[in-house]
Coordinates of N, CA and C in Angstrom, one line a residue:
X159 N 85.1 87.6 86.3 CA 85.5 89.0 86.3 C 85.2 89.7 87.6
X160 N 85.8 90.7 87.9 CA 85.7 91.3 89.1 C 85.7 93.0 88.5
X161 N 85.0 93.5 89.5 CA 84.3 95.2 89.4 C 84.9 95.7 90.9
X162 N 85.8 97.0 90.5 CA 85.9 98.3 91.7 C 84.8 99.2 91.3
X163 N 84.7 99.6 92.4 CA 84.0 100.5 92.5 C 84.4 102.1 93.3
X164 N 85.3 102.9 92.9 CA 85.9 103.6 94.2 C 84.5 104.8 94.4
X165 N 85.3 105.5 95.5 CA 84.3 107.1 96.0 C 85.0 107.4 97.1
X166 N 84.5 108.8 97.7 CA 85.0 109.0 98.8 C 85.6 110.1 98.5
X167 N 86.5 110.5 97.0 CA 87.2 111.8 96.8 C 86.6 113.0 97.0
X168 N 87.6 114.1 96.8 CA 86.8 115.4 97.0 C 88.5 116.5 96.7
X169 N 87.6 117.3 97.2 CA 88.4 118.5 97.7 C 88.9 119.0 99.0
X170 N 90.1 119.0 99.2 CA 90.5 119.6 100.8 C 91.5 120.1 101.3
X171 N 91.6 121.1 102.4 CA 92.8 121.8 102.6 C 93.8 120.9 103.1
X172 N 94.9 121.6 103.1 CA 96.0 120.8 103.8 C 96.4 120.5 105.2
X173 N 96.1 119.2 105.8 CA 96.0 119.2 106.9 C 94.4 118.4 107.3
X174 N 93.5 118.4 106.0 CA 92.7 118.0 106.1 C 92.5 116.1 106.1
X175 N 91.1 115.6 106.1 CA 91.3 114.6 106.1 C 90.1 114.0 104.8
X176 N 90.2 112.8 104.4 CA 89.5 112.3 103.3 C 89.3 110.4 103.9
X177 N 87.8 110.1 103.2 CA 88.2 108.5 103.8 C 87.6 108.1 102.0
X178 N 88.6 107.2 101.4 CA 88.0 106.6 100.5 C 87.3 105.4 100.2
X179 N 86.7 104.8 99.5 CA 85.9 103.5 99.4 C 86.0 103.2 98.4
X180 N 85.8 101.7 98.7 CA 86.1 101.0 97.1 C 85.4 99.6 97.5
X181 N 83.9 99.1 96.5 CA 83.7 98.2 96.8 C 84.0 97.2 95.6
X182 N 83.9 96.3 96.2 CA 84.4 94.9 95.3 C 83.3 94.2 94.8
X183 N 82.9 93.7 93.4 CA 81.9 92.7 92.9 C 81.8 91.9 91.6
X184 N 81.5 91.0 91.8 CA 81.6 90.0 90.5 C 82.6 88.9 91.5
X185 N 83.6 87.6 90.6 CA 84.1 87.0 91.0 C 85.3 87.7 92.1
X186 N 85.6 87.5 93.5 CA 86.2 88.2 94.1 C 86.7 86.8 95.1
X187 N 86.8 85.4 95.0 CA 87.1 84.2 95.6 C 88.7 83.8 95.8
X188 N 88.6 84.2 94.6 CA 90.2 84.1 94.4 C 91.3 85.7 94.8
X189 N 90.5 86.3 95.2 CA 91.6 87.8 95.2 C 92.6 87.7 96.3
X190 N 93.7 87.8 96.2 CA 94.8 87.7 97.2 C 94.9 89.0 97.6
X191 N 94.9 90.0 97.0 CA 95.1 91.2 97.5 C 94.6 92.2 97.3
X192 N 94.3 93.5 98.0 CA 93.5 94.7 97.8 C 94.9 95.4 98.0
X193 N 94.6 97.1 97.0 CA 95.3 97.8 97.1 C 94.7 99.4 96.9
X194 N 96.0 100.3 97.1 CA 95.3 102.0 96.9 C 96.5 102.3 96.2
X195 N 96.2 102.6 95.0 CA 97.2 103.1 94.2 C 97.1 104.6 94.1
X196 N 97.7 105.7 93.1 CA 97.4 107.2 92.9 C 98.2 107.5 91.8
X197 N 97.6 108.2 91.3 CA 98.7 108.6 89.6 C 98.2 110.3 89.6
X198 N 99.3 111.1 89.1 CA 99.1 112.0 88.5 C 99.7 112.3 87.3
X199 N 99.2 113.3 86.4 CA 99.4 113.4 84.9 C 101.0 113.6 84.9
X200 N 101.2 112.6 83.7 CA 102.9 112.8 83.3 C 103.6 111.6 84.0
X201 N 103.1 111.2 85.4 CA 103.7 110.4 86.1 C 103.3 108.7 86.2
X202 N 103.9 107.5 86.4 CA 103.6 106.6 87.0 C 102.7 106.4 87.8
X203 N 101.8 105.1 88.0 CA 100.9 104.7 89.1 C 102.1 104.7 90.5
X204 N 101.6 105.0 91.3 CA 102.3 104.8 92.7 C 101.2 103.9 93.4
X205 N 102.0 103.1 94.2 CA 101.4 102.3 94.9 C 101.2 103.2 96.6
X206 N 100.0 102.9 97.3 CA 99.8 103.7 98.2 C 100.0 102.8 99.5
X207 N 98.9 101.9 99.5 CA 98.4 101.2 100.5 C 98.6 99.5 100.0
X208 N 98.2 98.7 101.0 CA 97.8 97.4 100.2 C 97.6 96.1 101.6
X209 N 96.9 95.2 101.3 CA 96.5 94.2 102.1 C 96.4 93.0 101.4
X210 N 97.0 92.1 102.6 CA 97.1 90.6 101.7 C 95.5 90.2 102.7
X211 N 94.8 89.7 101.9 CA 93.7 89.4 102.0 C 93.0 88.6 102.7
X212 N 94.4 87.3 102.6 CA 94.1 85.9 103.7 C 94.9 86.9 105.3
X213 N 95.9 86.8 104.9 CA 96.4 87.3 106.4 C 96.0 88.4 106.9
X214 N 95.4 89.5 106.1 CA 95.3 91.1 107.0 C 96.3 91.5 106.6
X215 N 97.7 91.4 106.7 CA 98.8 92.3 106.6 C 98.6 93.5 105.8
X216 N 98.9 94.4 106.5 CA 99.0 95.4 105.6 C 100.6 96.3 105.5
X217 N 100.6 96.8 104.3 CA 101.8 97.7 103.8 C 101.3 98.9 103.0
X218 N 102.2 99.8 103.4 CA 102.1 101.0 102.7 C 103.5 101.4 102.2
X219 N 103.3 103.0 101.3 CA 104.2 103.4 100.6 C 104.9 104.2 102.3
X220 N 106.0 104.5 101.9 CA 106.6 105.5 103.0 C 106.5 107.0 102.9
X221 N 105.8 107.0 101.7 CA 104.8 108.8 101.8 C 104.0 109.2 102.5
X222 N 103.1 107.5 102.7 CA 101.8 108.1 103.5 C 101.8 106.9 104.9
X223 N 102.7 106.7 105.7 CA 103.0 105.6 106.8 C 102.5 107.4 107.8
X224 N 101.8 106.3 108.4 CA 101.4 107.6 109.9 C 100.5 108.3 109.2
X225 N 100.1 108.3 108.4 CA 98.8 109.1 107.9 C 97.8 108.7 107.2
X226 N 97.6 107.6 106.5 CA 97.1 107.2 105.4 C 96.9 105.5 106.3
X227 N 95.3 104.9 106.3 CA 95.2 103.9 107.2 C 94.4 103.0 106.3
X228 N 94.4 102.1 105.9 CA 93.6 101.1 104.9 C 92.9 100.3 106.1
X229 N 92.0 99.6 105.4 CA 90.9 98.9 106.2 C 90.3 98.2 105.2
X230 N 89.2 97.1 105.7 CA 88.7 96.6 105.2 C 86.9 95.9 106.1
X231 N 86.0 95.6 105.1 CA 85.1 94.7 105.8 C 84.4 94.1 104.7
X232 N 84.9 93.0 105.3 CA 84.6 91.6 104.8 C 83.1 91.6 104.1
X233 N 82.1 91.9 104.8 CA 80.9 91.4 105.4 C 80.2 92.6 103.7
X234 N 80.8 93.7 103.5 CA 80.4 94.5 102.3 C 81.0 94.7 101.3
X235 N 82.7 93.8 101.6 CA 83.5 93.7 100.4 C 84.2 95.1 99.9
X236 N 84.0 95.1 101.0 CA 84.9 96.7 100.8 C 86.2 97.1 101.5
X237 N 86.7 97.7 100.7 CA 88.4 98.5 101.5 C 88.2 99.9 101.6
X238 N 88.8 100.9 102.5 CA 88.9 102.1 103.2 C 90.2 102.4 103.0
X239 N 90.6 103.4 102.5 CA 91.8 104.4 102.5 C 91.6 105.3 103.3
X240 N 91.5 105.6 104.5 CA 91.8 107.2 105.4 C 92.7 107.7 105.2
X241 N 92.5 108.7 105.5 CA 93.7 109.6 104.5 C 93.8 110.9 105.5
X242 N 94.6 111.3 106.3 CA 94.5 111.8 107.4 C 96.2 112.8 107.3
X243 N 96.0 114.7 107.7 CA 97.0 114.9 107.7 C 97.4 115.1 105.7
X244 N 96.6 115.8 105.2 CA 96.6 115.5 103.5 C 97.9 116.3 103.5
X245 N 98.4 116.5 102.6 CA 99.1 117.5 101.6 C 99.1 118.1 100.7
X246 N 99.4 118.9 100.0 CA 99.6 119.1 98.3 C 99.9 117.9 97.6
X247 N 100.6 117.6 98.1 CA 101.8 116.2 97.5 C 101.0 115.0 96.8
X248 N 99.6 115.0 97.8 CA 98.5 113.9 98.1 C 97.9 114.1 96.9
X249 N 97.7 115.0 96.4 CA 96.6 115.2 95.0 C 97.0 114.6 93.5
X250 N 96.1 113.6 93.7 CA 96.2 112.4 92.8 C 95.0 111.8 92.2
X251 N 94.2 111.1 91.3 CA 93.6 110.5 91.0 C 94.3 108.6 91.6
X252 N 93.2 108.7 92.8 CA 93.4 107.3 93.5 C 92.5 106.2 92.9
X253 N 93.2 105.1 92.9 CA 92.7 104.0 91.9 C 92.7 102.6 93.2
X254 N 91.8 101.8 92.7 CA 91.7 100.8 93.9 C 91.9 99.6 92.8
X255 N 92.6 98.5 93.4 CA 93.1 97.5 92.7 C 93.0 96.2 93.3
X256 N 92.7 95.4 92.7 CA 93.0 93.8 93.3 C 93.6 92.5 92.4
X257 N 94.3 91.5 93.1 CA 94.7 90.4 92.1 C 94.7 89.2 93.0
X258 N 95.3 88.6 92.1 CA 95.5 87.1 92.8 C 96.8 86.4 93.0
X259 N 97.3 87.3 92.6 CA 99.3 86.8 92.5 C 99.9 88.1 93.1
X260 N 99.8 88.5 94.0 CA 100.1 90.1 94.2 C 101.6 90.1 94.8
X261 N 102.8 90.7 95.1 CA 103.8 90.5 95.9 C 103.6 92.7 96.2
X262 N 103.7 92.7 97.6 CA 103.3 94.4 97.3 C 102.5 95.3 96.9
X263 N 103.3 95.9 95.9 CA 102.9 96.7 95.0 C 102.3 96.4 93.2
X264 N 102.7 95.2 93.1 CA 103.2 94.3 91.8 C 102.3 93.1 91.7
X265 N 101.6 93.2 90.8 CA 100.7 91.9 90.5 C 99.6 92.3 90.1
X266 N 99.0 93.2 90.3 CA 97.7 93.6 90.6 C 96.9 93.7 89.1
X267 N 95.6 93.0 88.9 CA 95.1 92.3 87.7 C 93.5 93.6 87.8
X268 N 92.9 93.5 88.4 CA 91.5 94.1 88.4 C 92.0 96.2 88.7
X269 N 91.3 96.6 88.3 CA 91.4 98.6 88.6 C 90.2 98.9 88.6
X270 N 89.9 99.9 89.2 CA 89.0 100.8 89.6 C 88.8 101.7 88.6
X271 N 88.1 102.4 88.5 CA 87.8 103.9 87.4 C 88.6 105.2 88.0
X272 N 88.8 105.3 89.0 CA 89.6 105.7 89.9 C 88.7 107.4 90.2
X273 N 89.5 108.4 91.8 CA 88.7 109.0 92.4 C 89.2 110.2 92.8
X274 N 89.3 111.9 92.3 CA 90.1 112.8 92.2 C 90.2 113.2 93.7
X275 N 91.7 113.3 94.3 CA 91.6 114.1 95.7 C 92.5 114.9 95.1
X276 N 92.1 116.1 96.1 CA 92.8 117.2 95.5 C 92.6 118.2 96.6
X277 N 94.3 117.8 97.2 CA 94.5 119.2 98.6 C 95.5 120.3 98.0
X278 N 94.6 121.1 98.4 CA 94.9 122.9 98.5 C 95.8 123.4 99.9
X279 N 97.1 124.0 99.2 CA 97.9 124.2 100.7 C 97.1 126.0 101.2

């Protein structure tokens, strides 16, 4: 089994910035991919961010391209969402995900308890 851990949310104005965290623990050997999801009430998860694990590659949604920067370090098993340039739009409960079969957005087996951002225009 595998454990997220997210943090990092808050409150902020628009135009503001946010960095989130999410560490990884338990079985994490097999994970192909890390991701940054976001849902709000009524709606679907949306996929945000995401990294294929062996290669680095990273992709994002086209909401948050130029603003929104994922990261990672190995060494603490952790991934980074910067979140830079917020919106209204941005206020979501963000969830951090990983799997082992991932294509994108799609695959993703482990979730996070997930982490309220919430920008004020």
């Amino acid at each position: 089994q595998m454990q997220l851990v997210e943090s990092g949310g808050g409150s902020v104005q628009a135009g503001g910035s946010l960095r989130l965290s999410c560490v990884a623990s338990g079985y994490t050997r097999s994970i192909t991919c890390m991701g940054w999801f976001r849902q709000v009430p009524g709606k679907g998860r949306e996929g945000v961010a995401g990294i294929y694990t062996t290669s680095g590659y990273l992709y994002y949604a086209d909401s948050v391209k130029g603003r929104f920067t994922m990261s990672r370090d190995n060494a603490k098993n952790t991934v980074y969402l910067e979140m830079n340039s917020l919106k209204p739009e941005d206020t979501a409960t963000y969830y951090c995900a990983a799997g082992d079969l991932c294509s994108q957005f799609a695959g993703y087996k482990y979730w996070g308890q997930g982490t309220q951002v919430t920008v004020s225009s």
